[in-house]
XYZ file of C-alpha atoms in Angstrom:
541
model
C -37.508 12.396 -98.357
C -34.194 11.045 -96.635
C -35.403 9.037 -93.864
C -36.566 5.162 -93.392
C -39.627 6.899 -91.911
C -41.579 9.135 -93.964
C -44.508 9.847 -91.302
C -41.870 11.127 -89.203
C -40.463 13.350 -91.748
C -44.131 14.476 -92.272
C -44.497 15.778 -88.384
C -40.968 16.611 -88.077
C -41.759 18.982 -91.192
C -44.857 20.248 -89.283
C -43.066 20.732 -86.004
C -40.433 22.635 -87.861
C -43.030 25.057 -89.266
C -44.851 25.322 -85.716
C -42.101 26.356 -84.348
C -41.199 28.994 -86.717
C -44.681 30.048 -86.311
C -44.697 30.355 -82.873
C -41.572 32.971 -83.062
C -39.327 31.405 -80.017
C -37.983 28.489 -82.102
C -40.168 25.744 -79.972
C -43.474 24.350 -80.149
C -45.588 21.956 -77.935
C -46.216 17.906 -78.433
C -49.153 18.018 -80.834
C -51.043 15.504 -82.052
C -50.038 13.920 -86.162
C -52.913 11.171 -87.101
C -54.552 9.640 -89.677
C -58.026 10.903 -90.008
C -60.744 8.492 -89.231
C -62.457 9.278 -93.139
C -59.993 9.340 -96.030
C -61.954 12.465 -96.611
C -60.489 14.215 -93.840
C -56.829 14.045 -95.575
C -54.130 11.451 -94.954
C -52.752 12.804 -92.224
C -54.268 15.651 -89.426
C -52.735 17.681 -86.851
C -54.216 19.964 -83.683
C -50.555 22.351 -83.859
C -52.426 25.174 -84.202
C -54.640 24.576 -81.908
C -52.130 24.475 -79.137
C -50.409 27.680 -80.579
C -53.659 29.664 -80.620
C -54.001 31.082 -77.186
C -50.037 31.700 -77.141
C -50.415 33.575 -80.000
C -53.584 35.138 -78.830
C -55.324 34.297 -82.504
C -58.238 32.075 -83.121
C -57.400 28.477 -84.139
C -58.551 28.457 -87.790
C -56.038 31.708 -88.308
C -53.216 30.433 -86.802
C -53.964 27.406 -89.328
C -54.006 29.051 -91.965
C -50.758 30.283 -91.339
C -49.148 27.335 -89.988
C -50.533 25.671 -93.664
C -48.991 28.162 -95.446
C -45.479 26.671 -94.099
C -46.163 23.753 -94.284
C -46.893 24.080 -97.913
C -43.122 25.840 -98.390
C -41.545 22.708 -96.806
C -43.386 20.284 -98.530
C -43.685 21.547 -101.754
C -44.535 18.882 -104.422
C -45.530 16.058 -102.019
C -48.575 18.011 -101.033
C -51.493 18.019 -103.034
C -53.473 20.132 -100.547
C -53.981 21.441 -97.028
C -57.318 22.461 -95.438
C -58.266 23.483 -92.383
C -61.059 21.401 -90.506
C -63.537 21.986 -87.512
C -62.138 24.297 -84.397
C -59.039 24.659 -85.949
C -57.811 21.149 -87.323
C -54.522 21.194 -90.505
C -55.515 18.429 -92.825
C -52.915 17.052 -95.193
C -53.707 15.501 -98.438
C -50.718 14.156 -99.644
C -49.314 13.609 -102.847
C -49.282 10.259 -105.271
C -45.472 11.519 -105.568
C -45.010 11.730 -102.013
C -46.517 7.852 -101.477
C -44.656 6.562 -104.025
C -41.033 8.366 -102.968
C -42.624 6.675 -99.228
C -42.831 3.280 -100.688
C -39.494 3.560 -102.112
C -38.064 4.685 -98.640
C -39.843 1.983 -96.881
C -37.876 -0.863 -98.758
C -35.069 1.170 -98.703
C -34.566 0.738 -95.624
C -34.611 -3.146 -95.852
C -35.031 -5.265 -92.430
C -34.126 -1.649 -90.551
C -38.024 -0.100 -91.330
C -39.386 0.379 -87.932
C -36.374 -0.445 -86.102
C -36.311 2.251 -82.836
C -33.054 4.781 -82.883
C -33.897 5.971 -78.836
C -32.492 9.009 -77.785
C -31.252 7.009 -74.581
C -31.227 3.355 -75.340
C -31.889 1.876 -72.025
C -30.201 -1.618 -70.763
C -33.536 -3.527 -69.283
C -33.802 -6.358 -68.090
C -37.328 -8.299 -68.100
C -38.501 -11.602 -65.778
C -41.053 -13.212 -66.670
C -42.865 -17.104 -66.104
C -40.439 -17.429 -62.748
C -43.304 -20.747 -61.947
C -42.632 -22.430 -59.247
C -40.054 -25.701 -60.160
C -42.928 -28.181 -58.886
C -45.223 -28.523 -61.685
C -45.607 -27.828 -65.579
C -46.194 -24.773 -66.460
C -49.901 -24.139 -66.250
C -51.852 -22.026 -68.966
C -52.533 -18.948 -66.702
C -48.759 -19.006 -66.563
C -48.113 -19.278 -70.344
C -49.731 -15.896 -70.817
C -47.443 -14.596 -69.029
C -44.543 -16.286 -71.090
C -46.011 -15.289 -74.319
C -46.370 -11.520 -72.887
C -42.933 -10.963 -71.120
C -41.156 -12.339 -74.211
C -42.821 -10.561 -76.620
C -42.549 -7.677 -74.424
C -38.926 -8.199 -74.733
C -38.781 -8.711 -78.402
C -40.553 -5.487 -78.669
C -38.252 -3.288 -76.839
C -34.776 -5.105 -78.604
C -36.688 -4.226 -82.257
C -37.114 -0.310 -80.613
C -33.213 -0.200 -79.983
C -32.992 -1.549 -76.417
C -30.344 -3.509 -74.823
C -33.021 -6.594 -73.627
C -31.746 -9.473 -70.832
C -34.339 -12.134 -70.002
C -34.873 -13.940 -66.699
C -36.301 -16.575 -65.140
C -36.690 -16.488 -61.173
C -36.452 -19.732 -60.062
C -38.308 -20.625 -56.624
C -36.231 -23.031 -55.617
C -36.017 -22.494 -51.517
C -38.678 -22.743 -48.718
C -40.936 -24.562 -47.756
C -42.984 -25.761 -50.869
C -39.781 -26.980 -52.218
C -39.586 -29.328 -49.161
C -43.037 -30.273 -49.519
C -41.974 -31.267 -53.389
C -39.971 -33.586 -52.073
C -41.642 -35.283 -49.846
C -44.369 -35.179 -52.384
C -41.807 -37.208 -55.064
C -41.155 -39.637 -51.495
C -44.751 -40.688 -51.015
C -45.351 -41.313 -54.383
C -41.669 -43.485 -54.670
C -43.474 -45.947 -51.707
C -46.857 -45.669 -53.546
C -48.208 -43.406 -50.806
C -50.431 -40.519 -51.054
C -48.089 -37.133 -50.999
C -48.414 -35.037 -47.480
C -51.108 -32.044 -46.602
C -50.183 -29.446 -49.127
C -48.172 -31.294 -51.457
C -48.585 -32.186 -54.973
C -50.690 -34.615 -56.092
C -49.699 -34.452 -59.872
C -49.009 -37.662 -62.322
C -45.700 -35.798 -63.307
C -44.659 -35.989 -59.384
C -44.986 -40.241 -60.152
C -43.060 -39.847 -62.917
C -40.284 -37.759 -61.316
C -40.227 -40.512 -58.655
C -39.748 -42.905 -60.955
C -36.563 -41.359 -62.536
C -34.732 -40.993 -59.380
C -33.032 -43.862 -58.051
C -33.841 -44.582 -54.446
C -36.007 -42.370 -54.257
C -38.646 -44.106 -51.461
C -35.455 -44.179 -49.037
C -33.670 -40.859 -50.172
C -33.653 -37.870 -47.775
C -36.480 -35.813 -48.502
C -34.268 -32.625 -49.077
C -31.931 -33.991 -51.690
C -35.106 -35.635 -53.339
C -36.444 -31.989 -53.920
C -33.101 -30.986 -55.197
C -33.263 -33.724 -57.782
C -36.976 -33.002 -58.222
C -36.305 -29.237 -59.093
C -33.608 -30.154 -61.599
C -36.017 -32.804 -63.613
C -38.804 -30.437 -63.573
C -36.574 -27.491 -64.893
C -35.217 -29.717 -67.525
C -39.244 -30.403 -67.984
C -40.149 -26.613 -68.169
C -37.290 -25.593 -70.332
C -38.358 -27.838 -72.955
C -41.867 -26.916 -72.517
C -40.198 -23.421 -72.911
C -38.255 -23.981 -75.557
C -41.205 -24.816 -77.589
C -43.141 -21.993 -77.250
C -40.449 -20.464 -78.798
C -39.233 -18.731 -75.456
C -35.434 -18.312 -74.250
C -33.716 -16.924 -71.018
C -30.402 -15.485 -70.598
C -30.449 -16.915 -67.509
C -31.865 -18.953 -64.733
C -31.900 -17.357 -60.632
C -32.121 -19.477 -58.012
C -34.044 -18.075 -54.943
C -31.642 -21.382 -53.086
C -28.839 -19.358 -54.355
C -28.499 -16.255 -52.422
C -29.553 -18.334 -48.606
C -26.664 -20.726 -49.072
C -24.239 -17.990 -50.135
C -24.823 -15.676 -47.030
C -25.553 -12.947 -49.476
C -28.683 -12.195 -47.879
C -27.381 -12.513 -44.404
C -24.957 -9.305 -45.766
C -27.743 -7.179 -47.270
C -30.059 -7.734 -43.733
C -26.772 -6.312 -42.231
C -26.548 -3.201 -44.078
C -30.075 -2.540 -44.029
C -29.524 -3.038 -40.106
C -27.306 -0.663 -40.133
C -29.119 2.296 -42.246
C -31.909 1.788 -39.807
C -34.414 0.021 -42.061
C -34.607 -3.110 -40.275
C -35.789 -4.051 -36.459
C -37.195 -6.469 -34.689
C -40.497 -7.163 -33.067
C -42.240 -10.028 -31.074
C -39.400 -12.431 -31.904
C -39.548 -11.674 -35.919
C -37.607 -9.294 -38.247
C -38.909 -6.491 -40.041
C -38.328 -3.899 -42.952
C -39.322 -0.655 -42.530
C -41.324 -0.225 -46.056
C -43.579 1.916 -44.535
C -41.085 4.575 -44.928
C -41.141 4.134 -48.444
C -45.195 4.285 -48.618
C -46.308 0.606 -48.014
C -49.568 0.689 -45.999
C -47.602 -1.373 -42.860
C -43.524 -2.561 -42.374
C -43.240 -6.454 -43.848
C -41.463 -9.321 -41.841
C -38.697 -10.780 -43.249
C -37.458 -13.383 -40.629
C -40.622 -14.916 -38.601
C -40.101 -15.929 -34.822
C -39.850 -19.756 -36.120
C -36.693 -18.502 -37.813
C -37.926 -19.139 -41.159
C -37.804 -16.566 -44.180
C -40.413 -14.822 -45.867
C -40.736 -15.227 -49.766
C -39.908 -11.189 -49.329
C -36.572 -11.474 -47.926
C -35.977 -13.753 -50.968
C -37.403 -11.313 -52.968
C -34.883 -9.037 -51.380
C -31.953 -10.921 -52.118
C -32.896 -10.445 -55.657
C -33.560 -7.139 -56.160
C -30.149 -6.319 -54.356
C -28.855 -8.155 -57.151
C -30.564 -6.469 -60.054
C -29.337 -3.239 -58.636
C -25.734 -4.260 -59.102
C -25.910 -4.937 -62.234
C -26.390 -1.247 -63.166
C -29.997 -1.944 -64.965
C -31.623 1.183 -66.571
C -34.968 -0.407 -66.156
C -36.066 -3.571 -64.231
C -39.286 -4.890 -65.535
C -41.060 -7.996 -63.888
C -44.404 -9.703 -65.109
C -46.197 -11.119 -61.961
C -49.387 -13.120 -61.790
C -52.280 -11.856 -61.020
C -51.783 -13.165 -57.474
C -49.211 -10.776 -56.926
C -51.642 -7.247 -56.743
C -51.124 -6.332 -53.400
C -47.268 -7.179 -53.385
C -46.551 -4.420 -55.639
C -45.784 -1.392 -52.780
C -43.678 -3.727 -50.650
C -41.270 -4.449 -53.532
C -41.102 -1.057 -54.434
C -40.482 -0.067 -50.996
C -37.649 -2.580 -50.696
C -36.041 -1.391 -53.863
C -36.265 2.097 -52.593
C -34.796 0.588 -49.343
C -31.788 -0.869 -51.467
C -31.089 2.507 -52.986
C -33.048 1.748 -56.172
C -34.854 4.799 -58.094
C -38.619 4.556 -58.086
C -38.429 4.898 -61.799
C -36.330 2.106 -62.456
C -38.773 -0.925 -61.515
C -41.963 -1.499 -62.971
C -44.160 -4.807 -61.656
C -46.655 -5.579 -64.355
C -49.715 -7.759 -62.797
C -51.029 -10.268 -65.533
C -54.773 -10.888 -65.256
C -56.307 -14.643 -65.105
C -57.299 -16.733 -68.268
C -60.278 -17.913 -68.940
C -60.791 -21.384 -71.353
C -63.884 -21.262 -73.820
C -65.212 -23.635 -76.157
C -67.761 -21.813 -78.386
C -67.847 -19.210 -75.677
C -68.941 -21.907 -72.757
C -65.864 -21.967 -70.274
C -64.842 -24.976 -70.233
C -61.983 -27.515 -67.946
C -59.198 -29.236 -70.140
C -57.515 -30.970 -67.119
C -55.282 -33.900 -68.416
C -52.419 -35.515 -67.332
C -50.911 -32.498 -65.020
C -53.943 -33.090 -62.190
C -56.135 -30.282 -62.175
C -54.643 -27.722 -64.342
C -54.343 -27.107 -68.162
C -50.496 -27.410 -68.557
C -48.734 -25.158 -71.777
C -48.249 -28.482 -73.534
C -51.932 -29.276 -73.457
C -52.544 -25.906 -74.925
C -49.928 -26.412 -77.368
C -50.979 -29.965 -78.151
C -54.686 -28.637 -78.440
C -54.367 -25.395 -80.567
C -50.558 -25.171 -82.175
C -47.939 -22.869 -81.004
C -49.062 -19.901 -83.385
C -52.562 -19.657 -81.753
C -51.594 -19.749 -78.716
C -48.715 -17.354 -79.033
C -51.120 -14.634 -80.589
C -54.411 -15.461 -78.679
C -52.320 -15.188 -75.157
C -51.454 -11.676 -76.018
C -54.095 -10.292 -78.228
C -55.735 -8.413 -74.873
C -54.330 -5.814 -72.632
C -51.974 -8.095 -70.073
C -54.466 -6.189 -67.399
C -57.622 -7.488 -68.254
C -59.163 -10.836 -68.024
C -58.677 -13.197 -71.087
C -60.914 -15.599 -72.519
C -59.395 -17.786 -75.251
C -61.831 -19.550 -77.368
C -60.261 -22.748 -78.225
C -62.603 -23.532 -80.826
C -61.862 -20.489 -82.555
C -58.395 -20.459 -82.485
C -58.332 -24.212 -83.801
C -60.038 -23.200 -86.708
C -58.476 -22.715 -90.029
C -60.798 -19.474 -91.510
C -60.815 -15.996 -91.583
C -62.796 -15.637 -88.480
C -59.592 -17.141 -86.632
C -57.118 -13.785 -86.469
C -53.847 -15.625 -86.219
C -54.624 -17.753 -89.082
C -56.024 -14.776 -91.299
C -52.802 -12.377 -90.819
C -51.189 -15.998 -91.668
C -52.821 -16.511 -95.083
C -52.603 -12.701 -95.826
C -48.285 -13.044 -95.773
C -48.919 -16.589 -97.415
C -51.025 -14.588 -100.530
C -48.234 -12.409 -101.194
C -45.418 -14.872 -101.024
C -47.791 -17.097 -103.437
C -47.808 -13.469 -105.333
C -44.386 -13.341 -105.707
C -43.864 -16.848 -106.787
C -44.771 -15.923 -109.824
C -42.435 -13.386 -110.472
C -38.368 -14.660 -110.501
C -35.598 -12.935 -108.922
C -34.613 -10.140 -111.974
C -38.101 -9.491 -112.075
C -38.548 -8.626 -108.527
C -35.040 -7.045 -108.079
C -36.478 -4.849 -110.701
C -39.428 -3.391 -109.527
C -38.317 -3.009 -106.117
C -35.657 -0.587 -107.990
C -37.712 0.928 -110.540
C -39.407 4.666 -110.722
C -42.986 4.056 -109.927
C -45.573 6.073 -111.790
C -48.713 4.242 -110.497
C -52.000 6.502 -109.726
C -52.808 4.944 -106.587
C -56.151 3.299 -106.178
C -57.667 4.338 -102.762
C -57.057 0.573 -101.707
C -53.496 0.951 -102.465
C -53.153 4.451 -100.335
C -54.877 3.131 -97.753
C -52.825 -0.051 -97.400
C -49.247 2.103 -97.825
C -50.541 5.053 -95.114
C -51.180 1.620 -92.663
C -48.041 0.254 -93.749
C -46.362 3.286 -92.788
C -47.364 3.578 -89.668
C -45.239 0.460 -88.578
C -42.696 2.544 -86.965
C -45.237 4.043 -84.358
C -46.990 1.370 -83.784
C -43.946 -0.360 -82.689
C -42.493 2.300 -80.773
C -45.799 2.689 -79.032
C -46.288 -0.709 -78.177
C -42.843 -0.850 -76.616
C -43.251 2.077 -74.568
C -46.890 0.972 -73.351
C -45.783 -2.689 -72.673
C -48.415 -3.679 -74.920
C -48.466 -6.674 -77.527
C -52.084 -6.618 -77.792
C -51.228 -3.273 -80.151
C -49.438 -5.439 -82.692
C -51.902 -7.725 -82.925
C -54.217 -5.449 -83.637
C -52.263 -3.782 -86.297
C -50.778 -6.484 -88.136
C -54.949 -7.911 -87.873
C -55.532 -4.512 -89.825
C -52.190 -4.689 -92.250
C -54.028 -7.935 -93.529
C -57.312 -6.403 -93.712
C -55.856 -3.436 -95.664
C -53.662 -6.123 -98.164
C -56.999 -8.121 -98.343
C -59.032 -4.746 -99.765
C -56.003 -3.517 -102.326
C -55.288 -6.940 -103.454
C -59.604 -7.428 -103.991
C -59.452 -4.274 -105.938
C -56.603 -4.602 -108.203
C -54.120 -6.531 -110.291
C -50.585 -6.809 -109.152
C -48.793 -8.842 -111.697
C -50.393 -8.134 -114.925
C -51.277 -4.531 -113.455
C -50.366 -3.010 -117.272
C -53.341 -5.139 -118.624
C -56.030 -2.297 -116.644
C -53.250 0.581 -116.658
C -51.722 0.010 -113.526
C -47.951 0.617 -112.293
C -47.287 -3.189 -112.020
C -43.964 -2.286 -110.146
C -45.443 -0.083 -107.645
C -48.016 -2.885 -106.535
C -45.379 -5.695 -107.008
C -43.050 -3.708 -104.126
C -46.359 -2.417 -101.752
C -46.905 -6.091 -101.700
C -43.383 -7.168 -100.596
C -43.119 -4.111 -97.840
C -46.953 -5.569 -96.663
C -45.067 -9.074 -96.934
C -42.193 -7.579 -94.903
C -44.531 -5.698 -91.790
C -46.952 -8.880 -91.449
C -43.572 -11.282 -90.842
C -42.170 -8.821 -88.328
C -45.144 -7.688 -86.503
C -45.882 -11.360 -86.220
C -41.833 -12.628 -85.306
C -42.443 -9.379 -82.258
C -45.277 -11.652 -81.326
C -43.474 -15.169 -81.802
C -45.625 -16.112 -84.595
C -44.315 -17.730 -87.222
C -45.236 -16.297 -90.940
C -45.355 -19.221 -93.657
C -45.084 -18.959 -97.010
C -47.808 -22.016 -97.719
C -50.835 -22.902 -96.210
């Protein structure tokens, strides 16, 4: 075994013999899984299956024969193969083959699971982009938690990652802002569609002069003490940017003014009733989208734009933005205008977060404080701890609806998931106290000879499939996987460590080395999968 990742030697080895099988040197994308019953082998594979009608055979004969090869590749780290069902290759490996896995596993250090793309991509992924006139509310913090995990997830699979924040800084509830932070500076109630907010008092009352200041440079001043505001709200929630873009930016430069010209002039844009348009239904939007209106005002599309021109300079392999769940029917009209720039459909993917919902012992409930009527990411902070929220916010699909139980995730127990993965890595590191730094150094080195105990197979198969699980989560755009795994890594530790010793193994006839170093790589998959998340992994609790 010379790679990090021993299940991918496994189906390489498989492939390899599938192919041979076949007799033209290729074979198709077949399924390699763990069985759902231990009894079924460690690992299962429909290859033959696929082969059959190519080779005109039935499925359990073509099995046969593709076991038969896989047997000469993987001689000694196979106890058995059987064929299951229509036509199914189980492997039951060998204790050999898991321990030379374990050993590979550590081997490979903080690089296990790390992604080695074929193509590493350069992506770029926006994410929060609130508007700089409030805190950032909770509906908005799932989105933080899910774009930057997101983007932790695709660095850790071997992608070049930027991060963004889109900064609404121009139109016309910008203006409102400050007129909002005016009223409130002469103790007035803020205009028809302002913002009613405590913090908007509060900004008042850092700005000098601000009950006879122009209302323009007010909201100016306003956006800069509120971005100061969210970047610290930002900052602890454990989120950074690479940068900051300011919608403002690109209508004081003229560089939209340049990109409506050259759109002009490839035919895109026109004009109609006193208002200009883009042509997006030529790119398949259901109708063409206004980007100057008749009162000579922009749309938050030709903003939008302005932006996306900008990403496409930049020579992005992938653009991906996390939207609100406001933003469903927007979704064609980008894409259109990205086409429209000369951007490939491929290259831009809008991902719509769904709502969340507030519980307390499953009753939705209101936790409005001192943000007016909306539960800021501080409150939620304040209320549950960074960690909870961090996990809970992503621990569904980012399309669905969310309910977060704040009870739950206050409480320190099992039935809390964030805390249970929690005490699982704080076990083992209490584990290992015990053990000092020779001791350690030496059975992460030694030759194991353990029998495994089905609780210790089934904790190194899950521990194995790190690598996937990673790659699959980046390649779905889906957190919510880790969670779920590393929830069943600590499940898994929970069982092997219930069922036996690991220091003082000798005393019942156990390898005390072999269950010393399963515990540090379980130690080492529960603090990644949970730093992917943003969750911290203590060593005490």
């Amino acid at each position: 075994m010379t790679t990090a990742d021993p299940v991918a030697s496994l189906r390489a080895a498989v492939a390899d013999a599938a192919a041979e099988l076949s007799g033209n040197g290729s074979s198709k994308t077949f399924s390699f899984d763990r069985p759902p019953k231990p009894e079924f082998g460690d690992y299962s594979t429909n290859a033959a299956m696929l082969l059959a009608p190519s080779m005109g055979e039935p499925p359990r004969a073509v099995a046969e024969k593709l076991g038969g090869l896989v047997e000469q590749r993987l001689s000694g780290e196979l106890e058995r193969v059987d064929v299951a069902g229509p036509g199914f290759l189980n492997l039951y490996m060998s204790d050999a083959w898991c321990r030379e896995a374990l050993g590979a596993a550590l081997a490979a250090g903080d690089g296990f699971g790390v992604g080695h793309p074929d193509a590493a991509e350069r992506v770029l992924v926006e994410f929060v982009s609130a508007n700089p006139t409030g805190p950032i509310h909770v509906g908005t913090a799932r989105n933080a938690a899910y774009g930057d995990s997101v983007a932790r997830i695709l660095e850790f699979a071997g992608h070049a990652v930027e991060r963004e924040y889109y900064m609404n800084d121009y139109g016309t509830q910008i203006r409102l802002f400050g007129e909002s932070i005016k009223a409130r500076a002469r103790g007035e109630e803020p205009p028809e569609g302002g913002y009613a907010g405590d913090y908007v008092k509060e900004i008042a009352d850092q700005i000098e002069g601000a009950a006879d200041a122009d209302p323009d440079d007010l909201a100016r001043q306003g956006v800069e003490l509120m971005m100061e505001r969210l970047r610290e709200s930002l900052a602890r929630f454990r989120i950074r940017f690479d940068r900051f873009f300011s919608e403002r930016s690109v209508h004081e430069s003229g560089e939209f003014q340049r990109i409506l010209d050259r759109l002009e002039e490839q035919g895109y844009v026109y004009s109609h009733e006193g208002a200009t348009w883009l042509r997006t239904t030529q790119f398949g939007d259901d109708k063409d989208r206004v980007l100057l209106r008749s009162s000579g005002d922009y749309t938050y599309f030709a903003s939008d734009i302005a932006h996306h021109a900008e990403k496409l300079s930049w020579g992005l392999d992938r653009y991906i933005n996390v939207l609100g769940a406001d933003h469903h029917g927007y979704i064609a009209r980008i894409v259109a205008a990205w086409e429209a720039l000369g951007g490939e459909r491929d290259q831009i993917e809008l991902l719509i977060m769904q709502l969340v919902n507030l519980l307390e012992r499953g009753q939705r409930v209101q936790m409005s404080k001192r943000a007016g009527e909306f539960v800021t990411l501080d409150d939620l902070v304040d209320d549950i701890g960074v960690d909870a929220a961090r996990f809970f916010l992503v621990q569904r699909s980012h399309d669905t609806t969310l309910d977060l139980d704040l009870a739950l995730a206050r409480e320190q127990s099992q039935d809390n998931p964030v805390y249970y993965v929690q005490y699982a890595h704080a076990r083992i590191a209490s584990i290992l106290r015990k053990l000092d730094a020779a001791r350690l150094e030496a059975a992460l080195s030694a030759a194991y000879t353990e029998t495994l105990h089905p609780s210790a197979r089934a904790l190194l198969k899950r521990l194995l499939e790190f690598p996937d699980e990673v790659a699959s989560a980046a390649a779905r755009r889906a957190p919510h996987r880790v969670t779920a795994y590393v929830h069943d890594v600590a499940q898994d530790f929970s069982a092997f460590y219930r069922d036996v010793r690991v220091v003082g193994a000798a005393d019942e006839g156990g390898d005390e080395d072999f269950r010393i170093a399963l515990s540090v790589l379980a130690q080492r998959v529960i603090a990644r999968s949970l730093d992917l998340l943003g969750v911290s992994a203590p060593e005490q609790m």
